[in-house]
Amino acid sequence: MGAGGLLAEIPSRPLPRAAASPAPGAKPEPKIAPGPRIAALLLAAGQSRRMGGPNKLLAEIDGRPMVARVAQRLLSSHARPIVAVLGNEADSVDAALGRLPVERVRNPPSPRGCRPH
């Protein structure tokens, strides 16, 4: 590297300019917001055993199921994607989420259940 001069081009190294300009006819890269990208998992597969009965995710708080309230809070954040993991009472929890734009995945039931170690 010379003081005040340009670096010599090395054939084995691509030119920085080549990576910066898209090829003719290429689609532009989507713009990504600066900073870290964060996803959110809404863990909604539990059996609510410690609650002693009803599924706490379906319990209503101010007229809305708890799971929908949590999903709405996540949607108001910058986290994307938001993925709800459904398991116990999956159909009811899915219905409680309604039309909220949250991805849903179903966790298959474990034959052993979830037990503390």
Rosetta silent file (secondary structure, phi, psi, omega in degrees, C-alpha in Angstrom):
SEQUENCE: MGAGGLLAEIPSRPLPRAAASPAPGAKPEPKIAPGPRIAALLLAAGQSRRMGGPNKLLAEIDGRPMVARVAQRLLSSHARPIVAVLGNEADSVDAALGRLPVERVRNPPSPRGCRPH
SCORE:     score description
SCORE:     0.000 S_00000001
   1 L     0.000  126.029 -179.995    0.000    0.000    0.000 S_00000001
   2 L   -98.071  150.377  179.383    1.479    3.277   -1.031 S_00000001
   3 L   -70.913  122.288  176.343    0.897    6.555    0.739 S_00000001
   4 L    75.893    2.835 -178.456   -1.652    8.623   -1.127 S_00000001
   5 L  -113.342 -179.788  178.430   -1.873    6.201   -4.046 S_00000001
   6 L   -88.026  152.121  174.319   -4.209    3.486   -5.235 S_00000001
   7 L   -72.149  145.459  175.338   -3.814   -0.130   -4.292 S_00000001
   8 L   -70.047  140.847  178.025   -2.545   -2.364   -7.028 S_00000001
   9 L   -75.806  136.058  179.161   -5.252   -4.621   -8.447 S_00000001
  10 L  -111.615  121.779 -175.952   -4.720   -8.303   -7.671 S_00000001
  11 L   -58.477  -28.770 -178.199   -6.258  -10.692  -10.228 S_00000001
  12 L   -80.162   -9.733 -179.305   -7.181  -13.270   -7.553 S_00000001
  13 L  -112.475  128.459  178.544   -9.201  -10.705   -5.586 S_00000001
  14 L   -65.768  150.488  179.305  -12.471   -9.317   -6.978 S_00000001
  15 L   -72.131  136.658  176.986  -12.614   -5.586   -7.355 S_00000001
  16 H   -58.167  -33.331  179.761  -14.643   -3.822   -4.658 S_00000001
  17 H   -64.875  -34.700 -177.137  -16.315   -1.804   -7.413 S_00000001
  18 H   -65.703  -36.727 -179.762  -17.558   -4.980   -9.108 S_00000001
  19 H   -73.849  -27.050 -176.074  -19.453   -6.106   -6.015 S_00000001
  20 H   -78.774  -26.748 -178.142  -21.042   -2.692   -5.528 S_00000001
  21 L  -105.238  129.457 -179.185  -22.640   -2.424   -8.965 S_00000001
  22 L   -71.011  153.763  177.425  -25.331   -4.940   -9.975 S_00000001
  23 L   -65.956  150.988  178.967  -25.039   -6.849  -13.224 S_00000001
  24 L   -57.740  131.770  179.242  -27.104   -5.476  -16.105 S_00000001
  25 L    82.438   -2.728 -179.733  -30.718   -6.705  -15.824 S_00000001
  26 L   -77.161  148.321  176.875  -30.241   -7.986  -12.263 S_00000001
  27 L   -74.274  139.687  178.454  -32.934   -7.341   -9.669 S_00000001
  28 L   -68.416  147.310  177.969  -31.877   -4.868   -6.968 S_00000001
  29 L   -67.530  141.239  177.605  -31.239   -6.303   -3.533 S_00000001
  30 L   -65.581  145.528  179.286  -34.036   -5.627   -1.015 S_00000001
  31 L   -75.750  131.328  177.941  -33.278   -2.864    1.456 S_00000001
  32 L  -115.092  131.379  179.871  -32.638   -4.145    4.968 S_00000001
  33 L   -59.435  142.739  178.276  -32.923   -1.813    7.912 S_00000001
  34 L   -65.910  155.758  178.793  -29.591   -1.172    9.601 S_00000001
  35 L    99.070  179.674 -176.826  -28.897   -2.924   12.854 S_00000001
  36 L   -70.577  148.853  174.683  -29.546   -6.438   14.060 S_00000001
  37 L   -98.335  129.658 -174.607  -32.424   -8.479   12.690 S_00000001
  38 L  -127.683  129.853  173.517  -34.503  -10.019   15.450 S_00000001
  39 L  -101.485  163.753  178.047  -37.226  -12.641   15.218 S_00000001
  40 E  -128.220  135.171  173.514  -39.716  -13.408   17.984 S_00000001
  41 E  -107.571  125.762  174.441  -40.993  -16.789   19.141 S_00000001
  42 E  -101.053  101.658 -175.960  -44.333  -16.856   20.907 S_00000001
  43 E   -79.355  101.870 -173.764  -44.158  -20.083   22.891 S_00000001
  44 E  -127.528   38.943 -176.110  -47.794  -21.174   23.019 S_00000001
  45 L  -112.328   -2.398 -173.847  -47.544  -24.967   23.189 S_00000001
  46 L   -72.627  168.106 -177.524  -47.612  -25.596   26.945 S_00000001
  47 L   -97.498   -3.409  179.555  -50.229  -27.447   28.946 S_00000001
  48 L    55.486   36.624 -178.562  -50.674  -24.820   31.691 S_00000001
  49 H   -63.262  -38.462 -178.082  -50.386  -27.540   34.353 S_00000001
  50 H   -69.053  -19.038  178.787  -49.124  -25.151   37.026 S_00000001
  51 H   -77.083  -18.305  175.135  -52.207  -22.995   36.520 S_00000001
  52 L    82.479   33.055  175.807  -54.292  -25.921   37.712 S_00000001
  53 L   151.634  -99.496 -172.404  -56.759  -26.326   34.912 S_00000001
  54 L   -68.755  155.920  178.513  -57.632  -23.994   32.066 S_00000001
  55 L   -70.866  115.476 -175.163  -55.172  -23.022   29.363 S_00000001
  56 H   -63.966  -25.123  179.226  -53.780  -19.686   30.521 S_00000001
  57 H   -67.772  -23.054 -179.632  -53.163  -18.587   26.931 S_00000001
  58 H   -95.183   -7.627  178.434  -56.912  -18.639   26.345 S_00000001
  59 L   -63.092  135.953 -177.831  -57.717  -16.768   29.555 S_00000001
  60 E   -87.334  135.324  175.281  -59.264  -13.404   28.748 S_00000001
  61 E  -125.194  119.183 -176.018  -57.675  -10.203   29.943 S_00000001
  62 L    51.773   39.967  174.445  -59.724   -7.085   29.261 S_00000001
  63 L    82.728    3.981  179.233  -61.874   -9.108   26.865 S_00000001
  64 E  -128.912  142.386  176.803  -59.040  -10.591   24.768 S_00000001
  65 E   -59.959  142.138 -178.057  -57.234  -13.946   25.052 S_00000001
  66 H   -54.211  -41.161 -177.778  -53.794  -13.601   26.609 S_00000001
  67 H   -62.927  -36.122  178.366  -52.117  -15.165   23.554 S_00000001
  68 H   -69.948  -37.303  178.545  -53.663  -12.521   21.264 S_00000001
  69 H   -64.712  -42.175  179.057  -52.545   -9.715   23.587 S_00000001
  70 H   -65.925  -44.422  179.393  -48.965  -11.031   23.593 S_00000001
  71 H   -60.066  -41.648  179.839  -48.989  -11.449   19.796 S_00000001
  72 H   -63.816  -38.386  177.150  -50.243   -7.877   19.380 S_00000001
  73 H   -63.583  -41.986  178.432  -47.412   -6.584   21.588 S_00000001
  74 H   -64.304  -38.910  178.875  -44.885   -8.480   19.475 S_00000001
  75 H   -64.949  -26.701  178.714  -46.420   -7.061   16.295 S_00000001
  76 L   -80.700   -6.449  176.666  -45.935   -3.549   17.660 S_00000001
  77 L   -89.106 -178.364  177.282  -42.197   -4.239   17.981 S_00000001
  78 L   -92.966    1.753 -178.679  -39.657   -4.295   15.160 S_00000001
  79 L   -68.209  134.000  174.768  -39.163   -8.062   15.475 S_00000001
  80 L  -154.444  137.574   -3.722  -39.878  -10.000   12.307 S_00000001
  81 L   -76.762  166.720  172.720  -40.847  -12.713   11.695 S_00000001
  82 E  -112.899  122.861 -174.678  -43.077  -13.502   14.619 S_00000001
  83 E  -122.038  123.375  175.778  -43.684  -17.219   14.973 S_00000001
  84 E   -95.993  125.054  177.176  -46.209  -18.768   17.360 S_00000001
  85 E   -95.457  113.737 -176.974  -45.371  -22.338   18.372 S_00000001
  86 E  -102.073  149.613  178.337  -48.644  -24.160   18.982 S_00000001
  87 L  -152.647  -92.955  179.128  -49.099  -27.472   20.748 S_00000001
  88 L   -61.581  130.308 -178.652  -51.614  -28.104   23.498 S_00000001
  89 L    51.966   43.712 -174.308  -55.105  -27.048   22.338 S_00000001
  90 H   -56.310  -41.359 -178.232  -53.500  -25.858   19.088 S_00000001
  91 H   -64.761  -40.286 -179.812  -56.807  -25.287   17.295 S_00000001
  92 H   -69.578  -39.994  178.828  -58.171  -23.129   20.126 S_00000001
  93 H   -67.463  -40.736  177.005  -54.953  -21.118   20.429 S_00000001
  94 H   -60.163  -44.527  178.672  -54.854  -20.673   16.643 S_00000001
  95 H   -63.663  -36.969  179.336  -58.457  -19.429   16.708 S_00000001
  96 H   -65.854  -31.615  176.852  -57.596  -17.042   19.564 S_00000001
  97 H   -72.063  -22.719  176.314  -54.826  -15.538   17.414 S_00000001
  98 L    56.998 -132.081 -176.561  -57.453  -14.927   14.748 S_00000001
  99 L   -95.020   12.307  178.530  -56.244  -12.958   11.762 S_00000001
 100 L   -59.237  135.661 -177.185  -53.156  -11.526   13.431 S_00000001
 101 L   -76.992   68.595 -179.864  -50.270  -11.765   10.931 S_00000001
 102 L  -119.812  130.604  175.853  -48.262  -14.227   12.998 S_00000001
 103 E   -67.131  147.445  178.434  -46.726  -17.356   11.495 S_00000001
 104 E  -124.865  134.261  172.042  -47.897  -20.550   13.162 S_00000001
 105 E  -128.325  146.613 -179.433  -46.035  -23.822   13.556 S_00000001
 106 E  -105.581  127.462  177.485  -47.329  -26.891   15.343 S_00000001
 107 L   -92.097  120.258 -179.662  -45.121  -28.730   17.766 S_00000001
 108 L   -64.452  146.173 -179.936  -45.999  -32.437   17.799 S_00000001
 109 L   -65.710  141.483  177.243  -46.862  -33.780   21.250 S_00000001
 110 L   -88.922  136.042  179.439  -44.081  -35.539   23.082 S_00000001
 111 L   -63.651  -24.467  179.993  -44.952  -38.997   24.434 S_00000001
 112 L   -92.362  -15.827 -174.322  -43.099  -38.095   27.666 S_00000001
 113 L    75.187 -170.786 -179.674  -44.468  -34.593   27.988 S_00000001
 114 L  -110.010  109.897 -177.960  -42.384  -31.804   29.408 S_00000001
 115 L  -121.494  145.996  175.752  -41.001  -32.698   32.817 S_00000001
 116 L   -66.039  149.947 -179.055  -38.405  -30.918   34.938 S_00000001
 117 L   -83.784    0.000    0.000  -35.053  -32.686   35.091 S_00000001
